[in-house]
Amino acid sequence: AQSVTQLGSHVSVSEGALVLLRCNYSSSVPPYLFWYVQYPNQGLQLLLKYTSAATLVKGINGFEAEFKKSETSFHLTKPSAHMSDAAEYFCAVSDNQGGKLIFGQGTELSVKP
Amino acid sequence: DTAVSQTPKYLVTQMGNDKSIKCEQNLGHDTMYWYKQDSKKFLKIMFSYNNKELIINETVPNRFSPKSPDKAHLNLHINSLELGDSAVYFCASSQEALRKLFFGSGTQLSVL
C-alpha cells in the first residue's frame, strides 16, 4: 500500500526566506509523486510532478522538488518566499494504476512580511 | 471557460435529506473523480470513472452514488444525509497519460 507523510502541518517563513516543505512516501512500486497547492476557497492545482525522469523537478511559481529514492523523500523548496505563496500544500503519490492519488495531510504555509 | 466546474458551490441541508452535486469538464479528459476533504483538510478519493465506467470505488457508504451520463459529466448523489457528510467535495478530471488532475473549486456541504 502507498502512503505519504508530510512533516509539519504548519510552516511559517518570512518573506524572502527559503521555503522547505517535507514529504516522505512509501510505495512498493516506482512511484509517481506530485505537489499540489490549494489557495483559500479554491480547488487544488498542480505545482509539479515526478514521473521517473529527472530527479530534480521544476514547477510553477519558482518551486522545485527533488526525488531521493534512498531517503524516500520528495521535499518541496523555493529559494525566496513571497506573500502570495501562503496556501495549503499537498504531497501525493500514485502507483500509476487508475490514476488514483494518495494525498498527504497537507502543510499550511504562512508568509510573514 | 472553467475547465472543471461543479455546482452548487455551497449546499446547506438538513439531516435525512437527499442532495446532488454536479460536475462537468470541458477538457476532453477520459477520467473523472470525486474527492472528499474533511475539516482537517485531509483529501481522500471516493470514486473514479473512466469513459463512464466505474474504476475506483473506495470504502464509501452506499448512500453515495456517482452517476456518469457521459465522459464529460460525473454527478454525485447522496441519500439520507448525515452530520458526518459535512465536508468539501471536489470533482477532478485527468487524461490518463498525463496523470495531472484538474480540480473543480469544490462544493462545501453542510448538514445541519
mmCIF file of N, CA and C in Angstrom, chain A residues 10-11 21 37-40 83-89 107-111, chain B residues 41:
data_model
loop_
_atom_site.group_PDB
_atom_site.id
_atom_site.type_symbol
_atom_site.label_atom_id
_atom_site.label_comp_id
_atom_site.label_asym_id
_atom_site.label_seq_id
_atom_site.Cartn_x
_atom_site.Cartn_y
_atom_site.Cartn_z
ATOM 1 N N HIS A 10 2.020 22.888 9.806
ATOM 2 C CA HIS A 10 2.067 24.324 9.596
ATOM 3 C C HIS A 10 3.520 24.791 9.576
ATOM 4 N N VAL A 11 3.873 25.538 8.538
ATOM 5 C CA VAL A 11 5.208 26.104 8.403
ATOM 6 C C VAL A 11 5.074 27.608 8.211
ATOM 7 N N LEU A 21 9.214 22.425 2.416
ATOM 8 C CA LEU A 21 8.084 21.620 2.879
ATOM 9 C C LEU A 21 8.455 20.150 2.656
ATOM 10 N N VAL A 37 -1.067 22.678 -4.765
ATOM 11 C CA VAL A 37 -1.288 23.825 -3.892
ATOM 12 C C VAL A 37 -2.775 24.162 -3.884
ATOM 13 N N GLN A 38 -3.267 24.510 -2.712
ATOM 14 C CA GLN A 38 -4.665 24.910 -2.574
ATOM 15 C C GLN A 38 -4.731 26.280 -1.924
ATOM 16 N N TYR A 39 -5.202 27.267 -2.677
ATOM 17 C CA TYR A 39 -5.437 28.591 -2.125
ATOM 18 C C TYR A 39 -6.814 28.605 -1.468
ATOM 19 N N PRO A 40 -7.030 29.521 -0.530
ATOM 20 C CA PRO A 40 -8.301 29.537 0.217
ATOM 21 C C PRO A 40 -9.514 29.521 -0.699
ATOM 22 N N MET A 83 4.665 36.657 -0.434
ATOM 23 C CA MET A 83 3.392 36.672 0.308
ATOM 24 C C MET A 83 2.327 35.830 -0.386
ATOM 25 N N SER A 84 2.339 35.837 -1.707
ATOM 26 C CA SER A 84 1.320 35.105 -2.464
ATOM 27 C C SER A 84 1.491 33.587 -2.385
ATOM 28 N N ASP A 85 2.580 33.112 -1.778
ATOM 29 C CA ASP A 85 2.786 31.673 -1.625
ATOM 30 C C ASP A 85 2.000 31.093 -0.451
ATOM 31 N N ALA A 86 1.424 31.949 0.364
ATOM 32 C CA ALA A 86 0.660 31.461 1.521
ATOM 33 C C ALA A 86 -0.530 30.643 1.028
ATOM 34 N N ALA A 87 -0.551 29.373 1.440
ATOM 35 C CA ALA A 87 -1.568 28.437 0.950
ATOM 36 C C ALA A 87 -1.377 27.112 1.663
ATOM 37 N N GLU A 88 -2.200 26.141 1.299
ATOM 38 C CA GLU A 88 -2.059 24.768 1.785
ATOM 39 C C GLU A 88 -1.387 23.964 0.685
ATOM 40 N N TYR A 89 -0.390 23.175 1.074
ATOM 41 C CA TYR A 89 0.368 22.391 0.100
ATOM 42 C C TYR A 89 0.199 20.901 0.404
ATOM 43 N N THR A 107 0.267 20.724 4.380
ATOM 44 C CA THR A 107 1.067 21.653 5.183
ATOM 45 C C THR A 107 0.620 23.067 4.844
ATOM 46 N N GLU A 108 0.219 23.777 5.869
ATOM 47 C CA GLU A 108 -0.186 25.171 5.661
ATOM 48 C C GLU A 108 1.044 26.054 5.732
ATOM 49 N N LEU A 109 1.293 26.800 4.681
ATOM 50 C CA LEU A 109 2.435 27.718 4.633
ATOM 51 C C LEU A 109 1.957 29.136 4.903
ATOM 52 N N SER A 110 2.540 29.755 5.915
ATOM 53 C CA SER A 110 2.281 31.162 6.200
ATOM 54 C C SER A 110 3.532 31.955 5.854
ATOM 55 N N VAL A 111 3.346 33.151 5.290
ATOM 56 C CA VAL A 111 4.478 34.001 4.943
ATOM 57 C C VAL A 111 4.309 35.337 5.661
ATOM 58 N N LYS B 41 -8.763 19.160 6.449
ATOM 59 C CA LYS B 41 -8.195 19.332 5.107
ATOM 60 C C LYS B 41 -7.633 18.034 4.527
#
